[in-house]
Amino acid sequence: MAELGKDINRAKQLLDHGELVAIPTETVYGLAANALDATAAARIFAAKNRPSFDPLIVHVATAMRVHELVTDFPDQAQALAASFWPGPLTLVLPKKNHIPDLVTAGLPTVGVRCPSHELTLELLHLLDYPLAAPSANPFGYVSPTRPEHVQEQLGSQVAYILDGGPCRVGVESTIVGFADGPVIYRLGGVAVEEIENVVGRVRVMTHSSSNPVAPGQLASHYAPARQIVLGNIAELLTQHPNQKVALLRYHKRLPDTPVPQIVLSPSGSLEEAAQNLFAALRQFDKMDVTLVLAELVPDTGIGRAINDRLRRAATSR
Ligand code: TXA
Ligand code: MG
């Protein structure tokens, strides 16, 4: 079991010694280490069982700190940082040499992000190095949105869990790179429409299955243990009559059925649905069911990121 608390000085002390600390962000919990220390970063890969081709996101206290990490911070990237940081946006930019190759998986670019969570921002301001932090889950599994999710899966691998409560956004950051203009590599907490309001039309390239730029692009990423089938739930129920099923609904329970159900947003808000999504997927994995029947949510705003995660969770492995 990892120690759990809100003590940023304790977190700093451990990080200064090259140890791993789980940190809260507004999107999901991260598994953090000194991004400029290859030995510390290697511990992240080992703890997550993460393949070395999957680069880490580097977290900074302010946009000013990005200049220390990249050789070019283009105007469009700066405009996005000014609009959405601290917040759920990762910018992919050409890296400086002192960032260990392990952190960027040998890529010439680095993903940088200023997260919006009081505790983690305070911690980042205390440190004299940035924090490399992927989501704090075993590789390929659903990201953690509550401290107990980290404790359950990685409690024996991390020295300390900084307890920031449940994550406010609930899906990972939107990843934007620049190649002939802005490109979205992963749908996330900042909606495509919001990005386009700042930089104009963007390309969305979230499906390049071989040699993905962002392994968040792998079709079967974010997979829970239970098999998930997407579609119209009433129809799916008639197609799977003899199975132990549970239902994942957007905002209303399906009436007249004894089958267990989780409703993502009783108030019918996509933001609330995003907050609850990963905890719901984890809950199904603890239920005595063989199949989860799920419906997509409206495909607008953060709904696009929710649907992206549902489709990946449903891709059979
Ligand atoms: O919201 C988030 O981004 C969370 C919190 C902890 O900040 N982090 C997160 O990290 O989701 P992770 O490692 O689970 O996903 C990071 C994604 C990976 O798919 C990785 O390949 C991609 O970011 N990435 C990192 N650096 C990249 C780069 N230089 N070029 C392209 N993709 C990159
Ligand atoms: Mg992840």
Coordinates of N, CA, C and O in Angstrom, one line a residue, residues 165-287:
G165 N -8.5 14.1 -4.4 CA -9.9 13.9 -4.6 C -10.2 13.4 -6.0 O -9.3 13.1 -6.8
P166 N -11.5 13.3 -6.4 CA -11.9 12.9 -7.7 C -11.5 13.9 -8.8 O -11.5 15.1 -8.5
C167 N -11.1 13.5 -10.0 CA -10.7 14.4 -11.0 C -11.9 15.1 -11.6 O -13.0 14.5 -11.9
R168 N -11.7 16.4 -11.9 CA -12.8 17.3 -12.3 C -13.3 17.0 -13.7 O -14.4 17.2 -14.1
V169 N -12.3 16.7 -14.6 CA -12.6 16.6 -16.0 C -12.9 15.1 -16.3 O -13.9 14.7 -16.9
G170 N -12.0 14.2 -15.9 CA -12.3 12.8 -16.0 C -11.8 12.0 -17.3 O -11.8 10.8 -17.3
V171 N -11.5 12.7 -18.4 CA -10.9 12.1 -19.5 C -9.5 12.8 -19.7 O -9.4 14.0 -19.3
E172 N -8.6 12.2 -20.4 CA -7.2 12.7 -20.5 C -7.2 14.0 -21.4 O -8.2 14.3 -22.0
S173 N -6.0 14.6 -21.3 CA -5.9 15.9 -22.1 C -6.0 15.6 -23.6 O -5.7 14.6 -24.1
T174 N -6.4 16.7 -24.3 CA -6.4 16.7 -25.7 C -4.9 16.9 -26.1 O -4.2 17.8 -25.6
I175 N -4.4 16.1 -27.1 CA -3.0 16.3 -27.6 C -3.0 17.0 -28.9 O -3.7 16.5 -29.9
V176 N -2.3 18.1 -29.0 CA -2.2 18.8 -30.3 C -0.7 18.9 -30.7 O 0.1 19.3 -29.9
G177 N -0.5 18.6 -31.9 CA 0.9 18.8 -32.5 C 0.8 19.7 -33.7 O -0.3 20.2 -34.0
F178 N 1.9 20.0 -34.2 CA 2.0 21.0 -35.3 C 2.8 20.4 -36.5 O 4.0 20.2 -36.4
A179 N 2.1 20.1 -37.6 CA 2.7 19.5 -38.8 C 1.9 20.1 -39.9 O 0.8 19.6 -40.2
D180 N 2.4 21.1 -40.6 CA 1.6 21.8 -41.6 C 0.3 22.3 -40.9 O -0.8 22.0 -41.4
G181 N 0.4 22.9 -39.8 CA -0.8 23.4 -39.1 C -1.1 22.5 -37.9 O -0.5 21.4 -37.8
P182 N -2.1 22.9 -37.1 CA -2.4 22.1 -35.9 C -3.1 20.8 -36.2 O -4.0 20.7 -37.0
V183 N -2.7 19.7 -35.4 CA -3.3 18.4 -35.6 C -3.6 17.9 -34.2 O -2.8 17.9 -33.3
I184 N -4.8 17.4 -34.1 CA -5.2 16.7 -32.8 C -4.9 15.2 -32.9 O -5.4 14.5 -33.8
Y185 N -4.0 14.8 -32.0 CA -3.6 13.3 -32.0 C -4.5 12.5 -31.0 O -4.5 11.3 -31.1
R186 N -5.0 13.2 -30.0 CA -5.9 12.5 -29.1 C -7.0 13.5 -28.7 O -6.7 14.6 -28.3
L187 N -8.3 13.0 -28.8 CA -9.4 13.8 -28.3 C -9.4 13.8 -26.8 O -9.0 12.8 -26.2
G188 N -9.7 14.9 -26.2 CA -9.6 14.9 -24.7 C -10.4 16.0 -24.1 O -11.5 16.5 -24.6
G189 N -10.0 16.5 -23.0 CA -10.7 17.5 -22.1 C -11.0 18.8 -22.7 O -12.0 19.5 -22.4
V190 N -10.2 19.2 -23.7 CA -10.5 20.5 -24.4 C -11.2 20.0 -25.8 O -10.6 19.3 -26.5
A191 N -12.4 20.5 -26.0 CA -13.1 20.1 -27.2 C -12.5 20.6 -28.5 O -11.9 21.7 -28.5
V192 N -12.7 19.9 -29.6 CA -12.2 20.3 -30.9 C -12.7 21.7 -31.2 O -12.0 22.6 -31.7
E193 N -14.0 22.0 -30.9 CA -14.6 23.3 -31.2 C -13.8 24.4 -30.5 O -13.6 25.5 -31.1
E194 N -13.4 24.1 -29.3 CA -12.7 25.1 -28.5 C -11.4 25.4 -29.1 O -10.9 26.6 -29.1
I195 N -10.7 24.4 -29.5 CA -9.4 24.5 -30.1 C -9.5 25.3 -31.4 O -8.7 26.3 -31.7
E196 N -10.5 25.0 -32.2 CA -10.7 25.7 -33.5 C -11.1 27.2 -33.3 O -10.8 28.0 -34.1
N197 N -11.7 27.5 -32.2 CA -12.0 28.9 -31.9 C -10.7 29.7 -31.8 O -10.7 30.9 -32.0
V198 N -9.6 29.1 -31.4 CA -8.4 29.8 -31.2 C -7.5 29.8 -32.4 O -6.9 30.8 -32.8
V199 N -7.3 28.6 -33.0 CA -6.4 28.5 -34.1 C -7.0 28.2 -35.5 O -6.3 27.9 -36.5
G200 N -8.3 28.2 -35.6 CA -9.0 27.9 -36.8 C -9.0 26.4 -37.1 O -8.7 25.6 -36.1
R201 N -9.3 26.0 -38.3 CA -9.5 24.6 -38.6 C -8.3 23.7 -38.2 O -7.2 24.0 -38.5
V202 N -8.7 22.6 -37.5 CA -7.6 21.6 -37.2 C -7.9 20.3 -37.8 O -9.1 19.9 -38.0
R203 N -6.9 19.5 -38.1 CA -7.1 18.1 -38.5 C -7.1 17.2 -37.3 O -6.4 17.5 -36.3
V204 N -8.0 16.2 -37.4 CA -8.1 15.3 -36.3 C -7.5 14.0 -36.8 O -8.1 13.4 -37.7
M205 N -6.4 13.5 -36.2 CA -5.7 12.3 -36.7 C -5.5 11.3 -35.5 O -4.5 11.1 -35.0
T206 N -6.7 10.8 -35.1 CA -6.6 10.0 -33.9 C -6.5 8.5 -34.2 O -6.4 7.7 -33.3
H207 N -6.6 8.1 -35.5 CA -6.5 6.7 -35.8 C -5.4 6.4 -36.8 O -5.6 6.4 -38.0
S208 N -4.2 6.2 -36.3 CA -3.1 5.7 -37.2 C -2.6 4.5 -36.5 O -1.8 4.5 -35.6
S209 N -3.2 3.3 -36.8 CA -3.1 2.1 -36.0 C -1.6 1.6 -36.0 O -1.1 1.1 -35.0
S210 N -0.9 1.6 -37.2 CA 0.4 1.1 -37.1 C 1.4 2.3 -36.8 O 1.2 3.4 -37.3
N211 N 2.4 2.1 -36.0 CA 3.3 3.1 -35.6 C 2.6 4.4 -35.2 O 2.9 5.4 -35.8
P212 N 1.8 4.4 -34.2 CA 1.1 5.6 -33.8 C 2.0 6.6 -33.2 O 3.0 6.3 -32.6
V213 N 1.7 7.9 -33.6 CA 2.4 9.0 -33.0 C 2.1 9.1 -31.5 O 3.0 9.3 -30.7
A214 N 0.9 8.9 -31.1 CA 0.5 8.8 -29.7 C -0.2 7.5 -29.5 O -1.2 7.2 -30.1
P215 N 0.4 6.6 -28.6 CA -0.2 5.3 -28.4 C -1.6 5.4 -27.8 O -2.3 4.5 -27.9
G216 N -2.0 6.6 -27.3 CA -3.4 6.8 -27.0 C -4.2 6.6 -28.3 O -5.4 6.4 -28.3
Q217 N -3.5 6.5 -29.5 CA -4.2 6.3 -30.7 C -4.4 4.8 -31.0 O -5.1 4.4 -31.9
L218 N -3.7 3.9 -30.2 CA -3.9 2.5 -30.4 C -5.4 2.1 -30.2 O -6.0 2.6 -29.3
A219 N -6.0 1.3 -31.1 CA -7.4 1.1 -31.1 C -7.9 0.5 -29.8 O -8.9 0.9 -29.3
S220 N -7.1 -0.4 -29.2 CA -7.6 -1.1 -28.0 C -7.1 -0.5 -26.7 O -7.2 -1.1 -25.7
H221 N -6.6 0.8 -26.8 CA -6.1 1.4 -25.5 C -7.3 1.7 -24.6 O -8.5 1.7 -25.0
Y222 N -7.1 2.0 -23.4 CA -8.1 2.3 -22.4 C -9.1 1.2 -22.2 O -10.3 1.4 -22.0
A223 N -8.6 -0.1 -22.2 CA -9.6 -1.2 -22.2 C -9.8 -1.7 -20.8 O -8.9 -2.0 -20.1
P224 N -11.0 -1.8 -20.4 CA -11.4 -2.5 -19.1 C -11.4 -4.0 -19.3 O -11.2 -4.4 -20.5
A225 N -11.5 -4.7 -18.3 CA -11.5 -6.2 -18.4 C -12.8 -6.8 -19.0 O -12.7 -7.7 -19.8
R226 N -13.9 -6.2 -18.7 CA -15.2 -6.7 -19.2 C -15.3 -6.4 -20.7 O -15.0 -5.3 -21.2
Q227 N -15.9 -7.3 -21.4 CA -16.2 -7.0 -22.8 C -17.3 -6.0 -22.9 O -18.3 -6.1 -22.2
I228 N -17.2 -5.0 -23.8 CA -18.1 -4.0 -24.0 C -18.7 -4.0 -25.4 O -17.9 -4.2 -26.3
V229 N -20.0 -3.9 -25.5 CA -20.6 -3.9 -26.8 C -21.4 -2.6 -26.9 O -22.2 -2.2 -26.0
L230 N -21.2 -1.9 -28.0 CA -21.8 -0.6 -28.2 C -23.0 -0.7 -29.2 O -23.0 -1.4 -30.1
G231 N -24.0 0.1 -28.9 CA -25.2 0.2 -29.8 C -26.4 0.7 -29.1 O -26.3 1.3 -28.1
N232 N -27.5 0.3 -29.7 CA -28.8 0.7 -29.1 C -29.1 -0.4 -28.0 O -29.2 -1.6 -28.3
I233 N -29.2 0.1 -26.8 CA -29.2 -0.9 -25.6 C -30.4 -1.8 -25.7 O -30.3 -3.0 -25.4
A234 N -31.6 -1.2 -26.0 CA -32.8 -2.1 -26.0 C -32.6 -3.2 -27.1 O -32.9 -4.4 -26.8
E235 N -32.0 -2.9 -28.2 CA -31.8 -3.9 -29.3 C -30.7 -4.9 -28.8 O -30.9 -6.1 -29.0
L236 N -29.7 -4.4 -28.2 CA -28.6 -5.3 -27.8 C -29.1 -6.3 -26.8 O -28.7 -7.4 -26.7
L237 N -30.0 -5.8 -25.9 CA -30.6 -6.7 -24.9 C -31.3 -7.9 -25.5 O -31.1 -9.0 -25.0
T238 N -32.0 -7.7 -26.6 CA -32.7 -8.8 -27.2 C -31.7 -9.7 -27.9 O -31.9 -10.9 -28.1
Q239 N -30.5 -9.1 -28.3 CA -29.5 -10.0 -29.0 C -28.7 -10.8 -28.1 O -28.0 -11.7 -28.5
H240 N -28.7 -10.5 -26.8 CA -27.9 -11.2 -25.9 C -28.7 -11.7 -24.7 O -28.5 -11.4 -23.6
P241 N -29.7 -12.6 -25.0 CA -30.7 -13.0 -24.0 C -30.2 -13.8 -22.9 O -30.7 -13.7 -21.8
N242 N -29.2 -14.6 -23.1 CA -28.8 -15.6 -22.1 C -27.5 -15.2 -21.4 O -26.8 -16.1 -20.8
Q243 N -27.1 -14.0 -21.4 CA -25.8 -13.6 -20.8 C -26.1 -12.7 -19.6 O -27.1 -12.0 -19.5
K244 N -25.1 -12.7 -18.7 CA -25.2 -11.8 -17.5 C -24.7 -10.5 -18.0 O -23.5 -10.3 -18.1
V245 N -25.6 -9.5 -18.2 CA -25.2 -8.3 -18.8 C -25.4 -7.1 -17.7 O -26.2 -7.3 -16.8
A246 N -24.7 -6.0 -18.0 CA -24.9 -4.8 -17.2 C -25.0 -3.7 -18.3 O -24.5 -3.9 -19.4
L247 N -25.6 -2.6 -18.0 CA -25.9 -1.5 -18.9 C -25.1 -0.3 -18.6 O -25.1 0.1 -17.4
L248 N -24.5 0.4 -19.6 CA -23.9 1.7 -19.4 C -24.8 2.7 -20.1 O -24.8 2.7 -21.4
R249 N -25.5 3.6 -19.4 CA -26.4 4.5 -20.0 C -25.9 5.9 -19.9 O -25.1 6.2 -19.0
Y250 N -26.3 6.8 -20.8 CA -25.9 8.2 -20.7 C -26.6 8.9 -19.6 O -26.0 9.3 -18.6
H251 N -27.9 9.2 -19.8 CA -28.6 10.0 -18.7 C -29.9 9.4 -18.1 O -30.4 10.0 -17.2
K252 N -30.4 8.3 -18.7 CA -31.6 7.8 -18.0 C -31.5 6.3 -17.9 O -31.0 5.6 -18.8
R253 N -32.0 5.8 -16.8 CA -32.1 4.3 -16.7 C -33.0 3.7 -17.7 O -34.0 4.4 -18.1
L254 N -32.7 2.5 -18.2 CA -33.7 1.8 -19.1 C -34.8 1.3 -18.2 O -34.5 0.5 -17.2
P255 N -36.1 1.6 -18.4 CA -37.1 1.2 -17.5 C -37.4 -0.3 -17.7 O -37.1 -0.9 -18.7
D256 N -38.1 -0.9 -16.7 CA -38.6 -2.2 -16.8 C -37.6 -3.3 -17.1 O -37.8 -4.2 -17.8
T257 N -36.4 -3.2 -16.5 CA -35.5 -4.3 -16.6 C -34.7 -4.5 -15.3 O -34.4 -3.5 -14.6
P258 N -34.5 -5.7 -14.9 CA -33.8 -6.0 -13.6 C -32.3 -5.9 -13.8 O -31.6 -6.0 -12.8
V259 N -31.8 -5.7 -15.0 CA -30.4 -5.8 -15.3 C -29.7 -4.6 -14.6 O -30.2 -3.5 -14.6
P260 N -28.5 -4.8 -13.9 CA -27.8 -3.7 -13.3 C -27.4 -2.6 -14.3 O -27.0 -2.9 -15.4
Q261 N -27.5 -1.3 -13.9 CA -27.2 -0.2 -14.8 C -26.4 0.8 -14.1 O -26.5 1.1 -12.9
I262 N -25.5 1.5 -14.9 CA -24.8 2.7 -14.4 C -25.2 3.8 -15.4 O -25.1 3.7 -16.6
V263 N -25.7 4.9 -14.8 CA -26.1 6.1 -15.6 C -24.9 7.1 -15.4 O -24.6 7.5 -14.3
L264 N -24.3 7.5 -16.5 CA -23.2 8.4 -16.5 C -23.5 9.8 -16.0 O -22.8 10.4 -15.2
S265 N -24.7 10.3 -16.4 CA -25.1 11.7 -16.0 C -26.6 11.8 -15.8 O -27.3 12.1 -16.8
P266 N -27.0 11.6 -14.6 CA -28.5 11.8 -14.3 C -29.0 13.2 -14.8 O -30.1 13.3 -15.1
S267 N -28.1 14.2 -14.8 CA -28.5 15.5 -15.2 C -28.4 15.7 -16.7 O -28.8 16.8 -17.2
G268 N -27.9 14.7 -17.4 CA -27.8 14.8 -18.9 C -26.7 15.8 -19.3 O -26.9 16.5 -20.3
S269 N -25.6 15.9 -18.6 CA -24.5 16.8 -19.0 C -23.3 16.0 -19.4 O -22.9 15.0 -18.7
L270 N -22.7 16.3 -20.5 CA -21.5 15.6 -21.0 C -20.4 15.7 -20.1 O -19.6 14.8 -19.9
E271 N -20.3 16.9 -19.4 CA -19.2 17.1 -18.4 C -19.3 16.1 -17.3 O -18.3 15.5 -16.9
E272 N -20.5 15.9 -16.8 CA -20.7 15.0 -15.7 C -20.4 13.6 -16.2 O -19.8 12.7 -15.5
A273 N -20.9 13.3 -17.4 CA -20.6 11.9 -17.9 C -19.1 11.6 -18.0 O -18.7 10.5 -17.7
A274 N -18.3 12.6 -18.5 CA -16.9 12.5 -18.6 C -16.3 12.2 -17.2 O -15.4 11.3 -17.0
Q275 N -16.7 12.9 -16.2 CA -16.2 12.8 -14.8 C -16.4 11.3 -14.3 O -15.6 10.8 -13.6
N276 N -17.6 10.7 -14.7 CA -17.9 9.4 -14.2 C -17.5 8.2 -15.0 O -17.6 7.1 -14.6
L277 N -17.1 8.5 -16.3 CA -16.9 7.4 -17.2 C -15.9 6.3 -16.7 O -16.2 5.1 -16.7
F278 N -14.7 6.7 -16.3 CA -13.7 5.7 -16.0 C -14.0 5.0 -14.7 O -13.7 3.8 -14.6
A279 N -14.6 5.7 -13.8 CA -15.0 5.0 -12.5 C -16.1 4.0 -12.8 O -16.1 2.9 -12.3
A280 N -17.0 4.3 -13.8 CA -18.0 3.3 -14.2 C -17.4 2.1 -14.8 O -17.8 1.0 -14.5
L281 N -16.4 2.3 -15.8 CA -15.8 1.1 -16.4 C -15.1 0.2 -15.4 O -15.1 -1.0 -15.5
R282 N -14.5 0.9 -14.4 CA -13.9 0.1 -13.3 C -14.9 -0.7 -12.5 O -14.6 -1.8 -12.0
Q283 N -16.0 0.0 -12.3 CA -17.1 -0.7 -11.5 C -17.6 -2.0 -12.1 O -17.8 -3.0 -11.5
F284 N -17.8 -1.9 -13.5 CA -18.2 -3.1 -14.2 C -17.3 -4.3 -14.0 O -17.7 -5.4 -13.9
D285 N -16.0 -3.9 -14.0 CA -15.0 -5.0 -13.8 C -15.1 -5.7 -12.5 O -14.6 -6.8 -12.3
K286 N -15.8 -5.1 -11.5 CA -16.0 -5.7 -10.2 C -17.4 -6.4 -10.1 O -17.7 -7.1 -9.1
M287 N -18.2 -6.2 -11.1 CA -19.5 -6.8 -11.1 C -19.5 -8.3 -11.6 O -18.7 -8.6 -12.5

